Short mmCIF file of C-alpha atoms and ligand atoms in Angstrom, two decimals:
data_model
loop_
_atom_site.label_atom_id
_atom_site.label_comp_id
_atom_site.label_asym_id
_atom_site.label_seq_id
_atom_site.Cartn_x
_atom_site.Cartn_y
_atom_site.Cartn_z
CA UNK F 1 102.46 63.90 -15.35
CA UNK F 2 104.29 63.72 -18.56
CA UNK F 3 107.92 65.07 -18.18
CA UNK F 4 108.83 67.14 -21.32
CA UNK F 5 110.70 68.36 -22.88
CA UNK F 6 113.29 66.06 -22.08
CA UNK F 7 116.57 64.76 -23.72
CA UNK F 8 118.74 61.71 -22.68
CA UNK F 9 122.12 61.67 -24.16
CA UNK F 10 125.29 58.59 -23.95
CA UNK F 11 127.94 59.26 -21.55
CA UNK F 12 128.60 62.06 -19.44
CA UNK F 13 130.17 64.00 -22.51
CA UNK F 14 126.16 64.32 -23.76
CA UNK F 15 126.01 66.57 -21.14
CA UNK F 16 127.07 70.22 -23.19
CA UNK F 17 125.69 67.84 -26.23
CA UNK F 18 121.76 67.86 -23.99
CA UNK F 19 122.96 71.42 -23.19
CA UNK F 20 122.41 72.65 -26.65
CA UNK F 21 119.74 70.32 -27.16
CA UNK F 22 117.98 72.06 -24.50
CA UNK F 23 118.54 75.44 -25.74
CA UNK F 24 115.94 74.61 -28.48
CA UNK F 25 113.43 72.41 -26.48
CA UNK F 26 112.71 75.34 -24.07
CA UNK F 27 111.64 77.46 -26.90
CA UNK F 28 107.55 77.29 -27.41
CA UNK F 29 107.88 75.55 -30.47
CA UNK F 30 110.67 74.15 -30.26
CA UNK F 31 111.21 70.67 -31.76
CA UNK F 32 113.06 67.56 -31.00
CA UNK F 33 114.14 66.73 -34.67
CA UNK F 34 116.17 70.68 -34.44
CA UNK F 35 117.08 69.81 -30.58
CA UNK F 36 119.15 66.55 -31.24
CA UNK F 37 120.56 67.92 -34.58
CA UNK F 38 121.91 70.60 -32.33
CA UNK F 39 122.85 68.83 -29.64
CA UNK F 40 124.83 66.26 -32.17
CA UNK F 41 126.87 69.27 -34.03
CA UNK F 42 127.65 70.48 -31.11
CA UNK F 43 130.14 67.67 -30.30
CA UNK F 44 131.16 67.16 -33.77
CA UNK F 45 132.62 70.54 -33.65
CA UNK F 46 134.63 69.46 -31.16
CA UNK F 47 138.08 67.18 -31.23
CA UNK F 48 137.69 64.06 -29.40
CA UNK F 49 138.33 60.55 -29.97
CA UNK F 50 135.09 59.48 -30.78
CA UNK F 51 132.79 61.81 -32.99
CA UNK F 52 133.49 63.67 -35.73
CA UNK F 53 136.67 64.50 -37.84
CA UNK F 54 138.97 64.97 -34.46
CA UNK F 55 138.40 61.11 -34.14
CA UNK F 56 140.17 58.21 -34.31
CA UNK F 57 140.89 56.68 -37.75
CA UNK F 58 140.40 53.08 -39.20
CA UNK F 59 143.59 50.69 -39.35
CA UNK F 60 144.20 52.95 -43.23
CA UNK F 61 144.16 55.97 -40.92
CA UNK F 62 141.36 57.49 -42.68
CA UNK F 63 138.64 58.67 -40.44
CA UNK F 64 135.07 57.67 -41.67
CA UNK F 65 131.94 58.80 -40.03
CA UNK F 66 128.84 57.61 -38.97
CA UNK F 67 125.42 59.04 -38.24
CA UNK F 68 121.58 58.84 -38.50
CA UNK F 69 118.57 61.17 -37.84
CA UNK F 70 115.15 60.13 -36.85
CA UNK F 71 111.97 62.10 -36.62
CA UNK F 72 108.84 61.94 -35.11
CA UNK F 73 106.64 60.53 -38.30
CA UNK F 74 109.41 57.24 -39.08
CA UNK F 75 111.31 59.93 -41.24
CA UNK F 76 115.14 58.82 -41.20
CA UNK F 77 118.31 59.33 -42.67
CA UNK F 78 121.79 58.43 -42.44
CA UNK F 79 125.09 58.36 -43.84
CA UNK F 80 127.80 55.60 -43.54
CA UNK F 81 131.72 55.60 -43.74
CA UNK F 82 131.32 59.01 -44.66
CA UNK F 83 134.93 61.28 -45.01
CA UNK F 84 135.96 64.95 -45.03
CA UNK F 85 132.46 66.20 -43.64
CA UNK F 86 132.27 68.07 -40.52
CA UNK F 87 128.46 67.48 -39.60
CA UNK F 88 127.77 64.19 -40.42
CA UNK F 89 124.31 64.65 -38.82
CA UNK F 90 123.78 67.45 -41.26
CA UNK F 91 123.93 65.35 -44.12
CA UNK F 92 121.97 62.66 -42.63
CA UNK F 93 119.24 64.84 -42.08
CA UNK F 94 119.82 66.38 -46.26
CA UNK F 95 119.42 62.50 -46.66
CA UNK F 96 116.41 61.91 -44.71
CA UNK F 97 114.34 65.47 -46.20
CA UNK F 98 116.05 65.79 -49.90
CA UNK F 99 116.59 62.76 -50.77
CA UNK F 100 113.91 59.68 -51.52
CA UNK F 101 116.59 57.00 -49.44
CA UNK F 102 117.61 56.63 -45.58
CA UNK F 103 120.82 55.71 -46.32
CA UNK F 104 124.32 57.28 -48.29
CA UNK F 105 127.46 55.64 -47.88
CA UNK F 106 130.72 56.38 -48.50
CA UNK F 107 131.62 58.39 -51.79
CA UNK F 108 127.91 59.09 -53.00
CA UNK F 109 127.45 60.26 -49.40
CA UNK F 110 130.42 62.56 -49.62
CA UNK F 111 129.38 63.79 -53.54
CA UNK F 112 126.06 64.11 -52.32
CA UNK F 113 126.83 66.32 -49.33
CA UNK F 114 129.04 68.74 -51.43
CA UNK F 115 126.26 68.74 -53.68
CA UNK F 116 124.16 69.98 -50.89
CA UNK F 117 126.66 73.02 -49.56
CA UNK F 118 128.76 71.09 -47.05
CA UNK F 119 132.59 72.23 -47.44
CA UNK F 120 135.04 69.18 -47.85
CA UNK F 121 137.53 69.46 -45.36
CA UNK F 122 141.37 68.53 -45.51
CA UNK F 123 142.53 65.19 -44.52
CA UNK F 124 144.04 65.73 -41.39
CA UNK F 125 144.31 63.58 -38.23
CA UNK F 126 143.70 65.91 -35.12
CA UNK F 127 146.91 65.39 -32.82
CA UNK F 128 145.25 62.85 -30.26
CA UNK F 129 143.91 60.95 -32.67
CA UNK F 130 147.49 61.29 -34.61
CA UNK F 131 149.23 60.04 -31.33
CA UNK F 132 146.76 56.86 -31.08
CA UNK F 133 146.86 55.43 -34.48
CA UNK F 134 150.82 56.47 -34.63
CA UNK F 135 151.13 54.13 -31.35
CA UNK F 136 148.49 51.67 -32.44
CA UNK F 137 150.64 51.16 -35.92
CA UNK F 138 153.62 49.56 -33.61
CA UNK F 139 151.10 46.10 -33.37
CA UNK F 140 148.63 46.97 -35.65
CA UNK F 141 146.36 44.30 -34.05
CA UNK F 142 142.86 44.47 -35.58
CA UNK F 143 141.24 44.16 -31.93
CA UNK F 144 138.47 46.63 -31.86
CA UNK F 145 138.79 48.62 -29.16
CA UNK F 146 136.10 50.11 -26.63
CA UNK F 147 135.33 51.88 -23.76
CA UNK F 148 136.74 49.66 -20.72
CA UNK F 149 139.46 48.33 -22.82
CA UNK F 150 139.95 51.86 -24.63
CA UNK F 151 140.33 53.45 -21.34
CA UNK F 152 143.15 50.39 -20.25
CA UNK F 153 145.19 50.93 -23.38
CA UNK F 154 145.27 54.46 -22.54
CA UNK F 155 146.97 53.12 -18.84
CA UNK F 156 144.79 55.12 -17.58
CA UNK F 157 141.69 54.61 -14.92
CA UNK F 158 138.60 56.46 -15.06
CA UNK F 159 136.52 57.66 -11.91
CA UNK F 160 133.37 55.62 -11.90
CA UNK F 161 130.27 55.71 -9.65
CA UNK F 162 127.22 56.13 -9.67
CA UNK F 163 126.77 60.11 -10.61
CA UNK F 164 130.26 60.19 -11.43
CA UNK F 165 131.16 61.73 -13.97
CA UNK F 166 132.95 59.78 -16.47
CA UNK F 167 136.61 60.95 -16.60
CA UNK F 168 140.57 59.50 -17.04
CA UNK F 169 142.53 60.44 -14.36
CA UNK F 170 144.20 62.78 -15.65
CA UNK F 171 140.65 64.76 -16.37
CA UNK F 172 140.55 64.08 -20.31
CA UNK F 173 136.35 63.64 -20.61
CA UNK F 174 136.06 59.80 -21.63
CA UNK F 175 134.38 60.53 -25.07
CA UNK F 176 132.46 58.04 -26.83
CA UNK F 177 129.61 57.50 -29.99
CA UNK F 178 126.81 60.36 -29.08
CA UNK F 179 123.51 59.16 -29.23
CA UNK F 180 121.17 62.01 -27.97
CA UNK F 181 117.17 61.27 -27.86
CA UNK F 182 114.12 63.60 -27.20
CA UNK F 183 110.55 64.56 -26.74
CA UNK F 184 109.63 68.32 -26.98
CA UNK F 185 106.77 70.21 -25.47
CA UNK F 186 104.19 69.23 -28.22
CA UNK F 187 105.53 65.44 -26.67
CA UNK F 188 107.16 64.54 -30.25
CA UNK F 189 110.28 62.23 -30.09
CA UNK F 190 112.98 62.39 -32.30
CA UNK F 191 116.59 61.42 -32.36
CA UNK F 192 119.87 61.15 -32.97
CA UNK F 193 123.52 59.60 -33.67
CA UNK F 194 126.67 60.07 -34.16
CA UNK F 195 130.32 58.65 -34.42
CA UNK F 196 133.59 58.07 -36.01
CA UNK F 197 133.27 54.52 -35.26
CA UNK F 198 135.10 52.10 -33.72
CA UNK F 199 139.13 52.94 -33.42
CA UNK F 200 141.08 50.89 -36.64
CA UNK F 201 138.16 49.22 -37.97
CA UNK F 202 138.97 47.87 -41.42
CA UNK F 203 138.46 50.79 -44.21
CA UNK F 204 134.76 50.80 -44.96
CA UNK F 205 133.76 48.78 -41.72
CA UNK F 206 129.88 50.34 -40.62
CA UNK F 207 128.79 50.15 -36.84
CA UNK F 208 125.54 50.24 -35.86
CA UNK F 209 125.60 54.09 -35.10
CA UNK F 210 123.81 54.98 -38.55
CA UNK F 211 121.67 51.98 -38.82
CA UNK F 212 118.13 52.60 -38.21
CA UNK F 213 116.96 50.00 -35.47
CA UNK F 214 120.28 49.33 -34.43
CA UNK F 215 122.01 52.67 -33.10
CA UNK F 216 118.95 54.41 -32.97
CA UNK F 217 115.21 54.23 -33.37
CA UNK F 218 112.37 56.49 -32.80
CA UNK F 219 108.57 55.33 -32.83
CA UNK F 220 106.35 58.11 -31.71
CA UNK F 221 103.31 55.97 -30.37
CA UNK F 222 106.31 54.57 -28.08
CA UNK F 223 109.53 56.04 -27.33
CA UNK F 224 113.14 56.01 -28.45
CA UNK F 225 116.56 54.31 -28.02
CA UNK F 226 119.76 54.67 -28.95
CA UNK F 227 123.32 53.54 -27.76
CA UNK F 228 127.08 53.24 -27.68
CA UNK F 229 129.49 49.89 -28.27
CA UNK F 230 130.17 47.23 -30.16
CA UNK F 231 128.26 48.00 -32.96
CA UNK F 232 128.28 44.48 -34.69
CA UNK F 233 126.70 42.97 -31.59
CA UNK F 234 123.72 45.58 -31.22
CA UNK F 235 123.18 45.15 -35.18
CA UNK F 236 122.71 41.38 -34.12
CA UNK F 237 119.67 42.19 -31.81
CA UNK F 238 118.32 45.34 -34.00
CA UNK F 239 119.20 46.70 -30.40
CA UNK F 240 116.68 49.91 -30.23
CA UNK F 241 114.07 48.57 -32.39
CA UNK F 242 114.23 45.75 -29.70
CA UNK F 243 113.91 48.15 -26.86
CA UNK F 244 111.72 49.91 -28.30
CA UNK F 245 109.07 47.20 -29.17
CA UNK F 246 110.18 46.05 -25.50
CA UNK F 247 108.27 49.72 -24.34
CA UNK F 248 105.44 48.94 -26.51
CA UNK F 249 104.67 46.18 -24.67
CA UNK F 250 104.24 47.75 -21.73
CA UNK F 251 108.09 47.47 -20.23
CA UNK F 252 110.01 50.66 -18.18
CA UNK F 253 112.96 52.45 -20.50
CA UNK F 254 115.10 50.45 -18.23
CA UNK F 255 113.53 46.66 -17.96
CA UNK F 256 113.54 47.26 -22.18
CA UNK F 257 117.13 48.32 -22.44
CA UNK F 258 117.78 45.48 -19.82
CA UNK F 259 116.35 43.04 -22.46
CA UNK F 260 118.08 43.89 -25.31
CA UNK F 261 121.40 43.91 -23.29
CA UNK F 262 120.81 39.88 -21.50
CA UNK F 263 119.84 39.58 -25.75
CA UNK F 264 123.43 40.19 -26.48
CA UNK F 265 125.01 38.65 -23.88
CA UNK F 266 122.48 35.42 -24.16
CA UNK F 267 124.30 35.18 -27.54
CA UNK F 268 127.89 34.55 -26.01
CA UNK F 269 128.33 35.31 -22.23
CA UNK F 270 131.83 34.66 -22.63
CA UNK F 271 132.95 36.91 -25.56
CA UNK F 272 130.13 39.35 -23.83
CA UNK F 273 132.98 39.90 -20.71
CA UNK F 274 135.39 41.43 -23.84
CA UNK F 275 133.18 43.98 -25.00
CA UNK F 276 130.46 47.08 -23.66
CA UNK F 277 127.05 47.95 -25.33
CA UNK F 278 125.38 50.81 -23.42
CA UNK F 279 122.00 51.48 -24.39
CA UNK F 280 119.28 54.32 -23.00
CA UNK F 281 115.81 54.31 -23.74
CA UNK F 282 112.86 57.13 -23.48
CA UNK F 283 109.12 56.77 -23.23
CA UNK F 284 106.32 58.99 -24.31
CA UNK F 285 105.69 59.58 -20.04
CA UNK F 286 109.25 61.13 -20.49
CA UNK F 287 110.47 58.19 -18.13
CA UNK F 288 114.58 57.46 -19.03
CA UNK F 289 116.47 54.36 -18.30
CA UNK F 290 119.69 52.57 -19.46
CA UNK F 291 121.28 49.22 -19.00
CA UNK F 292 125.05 47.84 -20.23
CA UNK F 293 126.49 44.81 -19.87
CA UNK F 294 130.12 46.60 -17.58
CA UNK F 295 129.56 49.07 -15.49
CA UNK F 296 130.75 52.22 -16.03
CA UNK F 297 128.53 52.88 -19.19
CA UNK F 298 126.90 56.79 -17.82
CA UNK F 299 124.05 59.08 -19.62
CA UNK F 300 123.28 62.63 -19.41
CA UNK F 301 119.27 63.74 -18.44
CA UNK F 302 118.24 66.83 -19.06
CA UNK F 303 114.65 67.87 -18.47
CA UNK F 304 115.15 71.64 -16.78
CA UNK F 305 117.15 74.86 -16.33
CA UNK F 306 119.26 73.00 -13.68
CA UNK F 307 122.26 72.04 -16.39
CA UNK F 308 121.08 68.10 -16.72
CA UNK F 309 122.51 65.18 -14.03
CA UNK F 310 124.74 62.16 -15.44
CA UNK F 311 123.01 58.70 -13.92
CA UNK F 312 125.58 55.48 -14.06
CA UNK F 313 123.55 52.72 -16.02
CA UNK F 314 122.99 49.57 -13.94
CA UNK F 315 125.12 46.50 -15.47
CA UNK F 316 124.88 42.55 -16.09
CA UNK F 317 128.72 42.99 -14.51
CA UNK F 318 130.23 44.75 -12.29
C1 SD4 V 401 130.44 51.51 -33.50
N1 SD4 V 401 128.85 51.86 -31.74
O1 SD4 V 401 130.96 52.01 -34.47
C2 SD4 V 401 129.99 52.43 -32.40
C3 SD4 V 401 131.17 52.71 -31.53
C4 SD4 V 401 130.88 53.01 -30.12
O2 SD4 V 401 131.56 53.02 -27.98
O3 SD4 V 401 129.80 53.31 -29.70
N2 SD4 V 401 131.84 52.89 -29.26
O4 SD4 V 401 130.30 50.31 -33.37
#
């Protein structure tokens, strides 16, 4: 039997994200496309390192954002370096129904989202993200920074396990880049993604987040993938499009994000122990998997009224 509706969402923080997302799957017509929009404003409208205007800021401290929308018929849009919107996702879907492109970047993306209704907001670091870049001025090292070694810099350890959810010891949620993926009860697959980026990137520095094929990609025949890390090594592989081609020919969610993952590391194994890519992967059986290179990279399943579980991905390290 098919399992559907069903969405899959990064880290243990897609958890309220699949929460929304689910509030629109269980509707009778409810569609995927509206479910991972949702589920993606959802956390933008919260302050958190990681996704939307709350997050951290490039080395300039300006905070830039990143996301892309994918349907169920190859329709796609997506905005890049993107500053002083609140819904990113918003205008990456604008961009992918009003607009004959995929992709806006930067000022045309902004112009063209006030254009479209969205309200510019102030520039204005939220106070976390204040207190990091304040405290990540005193070196200024342009290292990027993620999960394991975000989490370090932070002194801080984070509970990890399998079904554990994903938290610093002092119980701040470890955030991270939302990627949120679904199939709704007609069995259409859509997705979505969305980020501020990695932490004091250089001003105008794009991750993979909002490139189609490489933080996300959606092929309806198939399945979907999306993903959280260092973007320029998943742009490298065209990580989803990988995965997904990966399910086409015949391999689990899992054994396909497993590819794409040995991919990356195949390329260095060395520099590979410096940095996390988490990817998760959906099939048109509703079957989920993920794979990252450290352990410690979780996802979010939600497929009934029981609030979703969080599954630890299996790693090429410990
Ligand atoms: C990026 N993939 O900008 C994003 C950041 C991320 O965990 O996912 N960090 O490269």
């Amino acid at each position: 039997a098919v399992t559907k509706p069903i969405v899959v969402s990064t880290w243990d923080s897609g958890l309220p994200v699949n929460a929304v997302a689910w509030k629109v799957l269980k509707q009778p017509n409810g569609r995927a496309l509206d479910a991972v929009e949702a589920g993606a404003r959802s956390i933008e409208d919260t302050i958190n390192c990681c996704v939307g205007l709350g997050g951290n800021p490039d080395r300039e401290g300006k905070v830039t954002l990143d996301a892309c929308i994918m349907d169920d018929k190859f329709n796609c849009g997506s905005v890049m370096a993107l500053q002083h919107i609140k819904h990113p996702i918003s205008v990456a879907r604008k961009v992918m129904e009003n607009t004959p492109h995929v992709q806006l970047v930067g000022d045309g993306a902004l112009q063209f989202a006030l254009e479209s209704g969205f309200q510019k907001e102030p520039d204005k670091l939220s106070a976390d993200a204040e207190k990091t870049y304040k405290e990540w001025l005193k070196k200024s090292e342009y290292k990027p920074v993620i999960n394991i070694e975000q989490q370090q810099s932070k002194g801080q350890k984070t509970k990890s396990g399998p079904f554990a959810p994903n938290f610093f010891d002092d119980g701040t949620p470890n955030h991270d880049t939302m990627g949120t993926i679904a199939m709704d009860a007609a069995g259409n697959l859509s997705g979505a993604c969305t980020t501020s980026g990695m932490a004091f990137k250089m001003h105008g520095r794009v991750g993979d987040s909002p490139i189609i094929g490489s933080g996300l990609y959606v092929d309806n025949e198939v399945g979907a993938a999306t993903g959280s890390g260092q973007g320029e090594e998943v742009i490298r592989v065209a990580g989803t499009h990988l995965i997904v081609e990966m399910m086409r020919m015949g391999k689990s969610p899992e054994e396909a994000c497993k590819i794409a993952v040995e991919r990356i590391v195949k390329i260095n194994p060395t520099k590979a122990k410096d940095f996390q890519v988490g990817f998760i992967a959906i099939n048109k059986q509703g079957e989920y998997g993920a794979y990252s290179i450290h352990h410690g990279f979780n996802y979010s399943v939600t497929h009934a009224d029981d609030g979703g579980k969080v599954f630890m991905a299996k790693s090429i390290f410990p």
